[in-house]
Amino acid sequence: MEFSRRFCYAASPVPRVALFNDAHDWEKMNPKSTFLQRGLLAAAVACAAWGIAVPARAAAFSIEEAFLNSTLPPEWKLMGAAGTGTWTPHLTAGPNPGDDAEGEGWLRLTQNVDEQVGTAVYNKPFSSAQGLQITFDYAAYGGSKADGLAFYLLDGNTTNPTLGYHSATLGYAAVPSPSVPGVTGGYVGIGLDEWGGFSNSNIGNGCTIPCMPNPQSVTVRGAGNLVSGFPLLASVPLSSFGLQVSTLDRANAQTVRITLSAVSVAKPEPTLTVEIDPTGKGTNFVTVIPALKLPSPPATFKLGFSASTGGSNNVHEVRIRRTVKSIPALGQSTLGALAAMLALLTLPALRRRVRN
């Protein structure tokens, strides 16, 4: 019976299998269905015959392109602060002179002004079970190469996401002394660190690798909440290209792809992969951080971008031109395929059993 339960769990990625309760229903499906689709539906029939309910899967998650136009969907929350004066991130597309055209805009997280921090949070929770892949364009220009930009994930139960600090925290991590808070409910923060301070020992709490400045690097910090946590997990220098796109404008923006693997009962700890295409075309990715293992995630996520400046600065901008999406668990897909093939082999006997 334990094998049967695992079989049914593996077969469950196709949501509509619950609609097929016997072999007669199975025979009514589209004859042009693929072998795998037929097998998965047949697996559902097997599960019904065994009296085992097929478990529900988390709904697929996606965000369409973002920050290209002059308006934002209501799920996005913008926050900002400055050492002196005020600052709020803004979209660059609009009708005014000097604005980018609609469909060609960016989200400007900081200006080339010292001690700014800006954040954009997708403030709607989504399931962590199916992982995540996000591809975005990143531009840093017009200043003195500081500090950087971060993409981060929050616990989806965080009701009111908070703004991090400026300077080397990249708007994600805490400063232990003096006690300056980072974000609320952080799970992981991936920093595109121009200046190199995000990996230093005065940021966050704890070092799984030596904490030291690492300019022009991709640096990962782990879970944290306000003044606690945010340990250093990885920091890789970009030896063949840098993060300063241009000294003048965003003409040579880079493309970043971040993948967090799906989780399952058999594999509850996801892996994180970070790739960068320095050409900005999205076709020439270089793997910078391959399959970094992370702890088990919360049930749901929210996501965000942040950027910061300190005693030096840059304009920091980001845009999403490709759909942000959940991804299937490879283990579940493989087990589902095996379940499908086994079901096809046993289906004739099941049809006879149901009809009799």
PDB file of N, CA, C and O in Angstrom, residues 262-294:
ATOM      1  N   ALA A 262      12.109  23.380  -7.372  1.00  0.00           N
ATOM      2  CA  ALA A 262      10.905  22.951  -6.664  1.00  0.00           C
ATOM      3  C   ALA A 262      11.281  22.013  -5.524  1.00  0.00           C
ATOM      4  O   ALA A 262      12.368  21.433  -5.494  1.00  0.00           O
ATOM      5  N   VAL A 263      10.372  21.874  -4.572  1.00  0.00           N
ATOM      6  CA  VAL A 263      10.588  20.982  -3.435  1.00  0.00           C
ATOM      7  C   VAL A 263       9.511  19.918  -3.415  1.00  0.00           C
ATOM      8  O   VAL A 263       8.453  20.060  -4.031  1.00  0.00           O
ATOM      9  N   SER A 264       9.796  18.838  -2.702  1.00  0.00           N
ATOM     10  CA  SER A 264       8.843  17.741  -2.566  1.00  0.00           C
ATOM     11  C   SER A 264       9.074  17.070  -1.228  1.00  0.00           C
ATOM     12  O   SER A 264      10.007  17.418  -0.489  1.00  0.00           O
ATOM     13  N   VAL A 265       8.251  16.089  -0.912  1.00  0.00           N
ATOM     14  CA  VAL A 265       8.435  15.335   0.329  1.00  0.00           C
ATOM     15  C   VAL A 265       9.800  14.653   0.334  1.00  0.00           C
ATOM     16  O   VAL A 265      10.508  14.629   1.340  1.00  0.00           O
ATOM     17  N   ALA A 266      10.195  14.137  -0.823  1.00  0.00           N
ATOM     18  CA  ALA A 266      11.481  13.440  -0.912  1.00  0.00           C
ATOM     19  C   ALA A 266      12.662  14.401  -0.951  1.00  0.00           C
ATOM     20  O   ALA A 266      13.774  14.040  -0.567  1.00  0.00           O
ATOM     21  N   LYS A 267      12.435  15.627  -1.412  1.00  0.00           N
ATOM     22  CA  LYS A 267      13.515  16.602  -1.559  1.00  0.00           C
ATOM     23  C   LYS A 267      13.031  17.956  -1.051  1.00  0.00           C
ATOM     24  O   LYS A 267      12.669  18.833  -1.821  1.00  0.00           O
ATOM     25  N   PRO A 268      13.031  18.137   0.284  1.00  0.00           N
ATOM     26  CA  PRO A 268      12.429  19.342   0.854  1.00  0.00           C
ATOM     27  C   PRO A 268      13.314  20.582   0.786  1.00  0.00           C
ATOM     28  O   PRO A 268      12.839  21.674   1.072  1.00  0.00           O
ATOM     29  N   GLU A 269      14.596  20.432   0.446  1.00  0.00           N
ATOM     30  CA  GLU A 269      15.518  21.565   0.426  1.00  0.00           C
ATOM     31  C   GLU A 269      15.819  21.957  -1.016  1.00  0.00           C
ATOM     32  O   GLU A 269      16.363  21.164  -1.789  1.00  0.00           O
ATOM     33  N   PRO A 270      15.488  23.175  -1.415  1.00  0.00           N
ATOM     34  CA  PRO A 270      15.700  23.581  -2.809  1.00  0.00           C
ATOM     35  C   PRO A 270      17.153  23.961  -3.064  1.00  0.00           C
ATOM     36  O   PRO A 270      17.947  24.136  -2.139  1.00  0.00           O
ATOM     37  N   THR A 271      17.487  24.106  -4.328  1.00  0.00           N
ATOM     38  CA  THR A 271      18.794  24.627  -4.723  1.00  0.00           C
ATOM     39  C   THR A 271      18.596  25.929  -5.491  1.00  0.00           C
ATOM     40  O   THR A 271      17.598  26.133  -6.179  1.00  0.00           O
ATOM     41  N   LEU A 272      19.596  26.806  -5.370  1.00  0.00           N
ATOM     42  CA  LEU A 272      19.565  28.124  -5.994  1.00  0.00           C
ATOM     43  C   LEU A 272      20.656  28.204  -7.056  1.00  0.00           C
ATOM     44  O   LEU A 272      21.819  27.903  -6.775  1.00  0.00           O
ATOM     45  N   THR A 273      20.284  28.621  -8.265  1.00  0.00           N
ATOM     46  CA  THR A 273      21.241  28.806  -9.343  1.00  0.00           C
ATOM     47  C   THR A 273      21.120  30.232  -9.864  1.00  0.00           C
ATOM     48  O   THR A 273      20.009  30.722 -10.100  1.00  0.00           O
ATOM     49  N   VAL A 274      22.277  30.890 -10.042  1.00  0.00           N
ATOM     50  CA  VAL A 274      22.301  32.266 -10.547  1.00  0.00           C
ATOM     51  C   VAL A 274      23.135  32.306 -11.816  1.00  0.00           C
ATOM     52  O   VAL A 274      24.273  31.828 -11.841  1.00  0.00           O
ATOM     53  N   GLU A 275      22.549  32.873 -12.876  1.00  0.00           N
ATOM     54  CA  GLU A 275      23.229  33.019 -14.159  1.00  0.00           C
ATOM     55  C   GLU A 275      23.148  34.474 -14.607  1.00  0.00           C
ATOM     56  O   GLU A 275      22.170  35.159 -14.321  1.00  0.00           O
ATOM     57  N   ILE A 276      24.171  34.923 -15.330  1.00  0.00           N
ATOM     58  CA  ILE A 276      24.189  36.286 -15.871  1.00  0.00           C
ATOM     59  C   ILE A 276      24.581  36.232 -17.339  1.00  0.00           C
ATOM     60  O   ILE A 276      25.522  35.525 -17.720  1.00  0.00           O
ATOM     61  N   ASP A 277      23.858  36.976 -18.151  1.00  0.00           N
ATOM     62  CA  ASP A 277      24.235  37.180 -19.544  1.00  0.00           C
ATOM     63  C   ASP A 277      24.756  38.614 -19.672  1.00  0.00           C
ATOM     64  O   ASP A 277      23.966  39.565 -19.675  1.00  0.00           O
ATOM     65  N   PRO A 278      26.074  38.804 -19.764  1.00  0.00           N
ATOM     66  CA  PRO A 278      26.616  40.166 -19.817  1.00  0.00           C
ATOM     67  C   PRO A 278      26.253  40.915 -21.092  1.00  0.00           C
ATOM     68  O   PRO A 278      26.373  42.141 -21.141  1.00  0.00           O
ATOM     69  N   THR A 279      25.777  40.200 -22.132  1.00  0.00           N
ATOM     70  CA  THR A 279      25.375  40.866 -23.367  1.00  0.00           C
ATOM     71  C   THR A 279      23.970  41.449 -23.284  1.00  0.00           C
ATOM     72  O   THR A 279      23.592  42.269 -24.122  1.00  0.00           O
ATOM     73  N   GLY A 280      23.184  40.995 -22.296  1.00  0.00           N
ATOM     74  CA  GLY A 280      21.821  41.469 -22.157  1.00  0.00           C
ATOM     75  C   GLY A 280      20.838  40.887 -23.143  1.00  0.00           C
ATOM     76  O   GLY A 280      19.671  41.288 -23.174  1.00  0.00           O
ATOM     77  N   LYS A 281      21.260  39.899 -23.928  1.00  0.00           N
ATOM     78  CA  LYS A 281      20.386  39.315 -24.943  1.00  0.00           C
ATOM     79  C   LYS A 281      19.530  38.175 -24.397  1.00  0.00           C
ATOM     80  O   LYS A 281      18.546  37.775 -25.020  1.00  0.00           O
ATOM     81  N   GLY A 282      19.920  37.602 -23.256  1.00  0.00           N
ATOM     82  CA  GLY A 282      19.183  36.475 -22.700  1.00  0.00           C
ATOM     83  C   GLY A 282      19.475  35.166 -23.378  1.00  0.00           C
ATOM     84  O   GLY A 282      18.721  34.198 -23.213  1.00  0.00           O
ATOM     85  N   THR A 283      20.574  35.102 -24.138  1.00  0.00           N
ATOM     86  CA  THR A 283      20.934  33.872 -24.850  1.00  0.00           C
ATOM     87  C   THR A 283      22.360  33.421 -24.570  1.00  0.00           C
ATOM     88  O   THR A 283      22.785  32.393 -25.098  1.00  0.00           O
ATOM     89  N   ASN A 284      23.088  34.169 -23.753  1.00  0.00           N
ATOM     90  CA  ASN A 284      24.508  33.861 -23.510  1.00  0.00           C
ATOM     91  C   ASN A 284      24.802  33.822 -22.015  1.00  0.00           C
ATOM     92  O   ASN A 284      25.718  34.480 -21.523  1.00  0.00           O
ATOM     93  N   PHE A 285      24.020  33.034 -21.291  1.00  0.00           N
ATOM     94  CA  PHE A 285      24.146  33.014 -19.837  1.00  0.00           C
ATOM     95  C   PHE A 285      25.418  32.299 -19.382  1.00  0.00           C
ATOM     96  O   PHE A 285      25.816  31.268 -19.932  1.00  0.00           O
ATOM     97  N   VAL A 286      26.025  32.875 -18.362  1.00  0.00           N
ATOM     98  CA  VAL A 286      27.171  32.281 -17.676  1.00  0.00           C
ATOM     99  C   VAL A 286      26.704  31.908 -16.269  1.00  0.00           C
ATOM    100  O   VAL A 286      26.153  32.752 -15.546  1.00  0.00           O
ATOM    101  N   THR A 287      26.907  30.654 -15.873  1.00  0.00           N
ATOM    102  CA  THR A 287      26.506  30.235 -14.535  1.00  0.00           C
ATOM    103  C   THR A 287      27.513  30.756 -13.520  1.00  0.00           C
ATOM    104  O   THR A 287      28.702  30.453 -13.591  1.00  0.00           O
ATOM    105  N   VAL A 288      27.024  31.539 -12.567  1.00  0.00           N
ATOM    106  CA  VAL A 288      27.885  32.135 -11.545  1.00  0.00           C
ATOM    107  C   VAL A 288      27.803  31.341 -10.250  1.00  0.00           C
ATOM    108  O   VAL A 288      28.814  31.053  -9.621  1.00  0.00           O
ATOM    109  N   ILE A 289      26.594  30.987  -9.843  1.00  0.00           N
ATOM    110  CA  ILE A 289      26.397  30.170  -8.644  1.00  0.00           C
ATOM    111  C   ILE A 289      25.580  28.944  -9.051  1.00  0.00           C
ATOM    112  O   ILE A 289      24.404  29.064  -9.398  1.00  0.00           O
ATOM    113  N   PRO A 290      26.192  27.755  -9.032  1.00  0.00           N
ATOM    114  CA  PRO A 290      25.477  26.548  -9.475  1.00  0.00           C
ATOM    115  C   PRO A 290      24.895  25.760  -8.303  1.00  0.00           C
ATOM    116  O   PRO A 290      25.620  25.298  -7.423  1.00  0.00           O
ATOM    117  N   ALA A 291      23.599  25.627  -8.250  1.00  0.00           N
ATOM    118  CA  ALA A 291      22.915  24.700  -7.332  1.00  0.00           C
ATOM    119  C   ALA A 291      23.368  24.831  -5.887  1.00  0.00           C
ATOM    120  O   ALA A 291      23.816  23.868  -5.263  1.00  0.00           O
ATOM    121  N   LEU A 292      23.250  26.036  -5.329  1.00  0.00           N
ATOM    122  CA  LEU A 292      23.541  26.256  -3.912  1.00  0.00           C
ATOM    123  C   LEU A 292      22.367  25.743  -3.080  1.00  0.00           C
ATOM    124  O   LEU A 292      21.230  26.166  -3.258  1.00  0.00           O
ATOM    125  N   LYS A 293      22.643  24.826  -2.153  1.00  0.00           N
ATOM    126  CA  LYS A 293      21.581  24.232  -1.351  1.00  0.00           C
ATOM    127  C   LYS A 293      21.107  25.199  -0.285  1.00  0.00           C
ATOM    128  O   LYS A 293      21.901  25.789   0.445  1.00  0.00           O
ATOM    129  N   LEU A 294      19.785  25.342  -0.172  1.00  0.00           N
ATOM    130  CA  LEU A 294      19.162  26.219   0.812  1.00  0.00           C
ATOM    131  C   LEU A 294      18.302  25.394   1.764  1.00  0.00           C
ATOM    132  O   LEU A 294      17.921  24.265   1.448  1.00  0.00           O
TER     133      LEU A 294
END
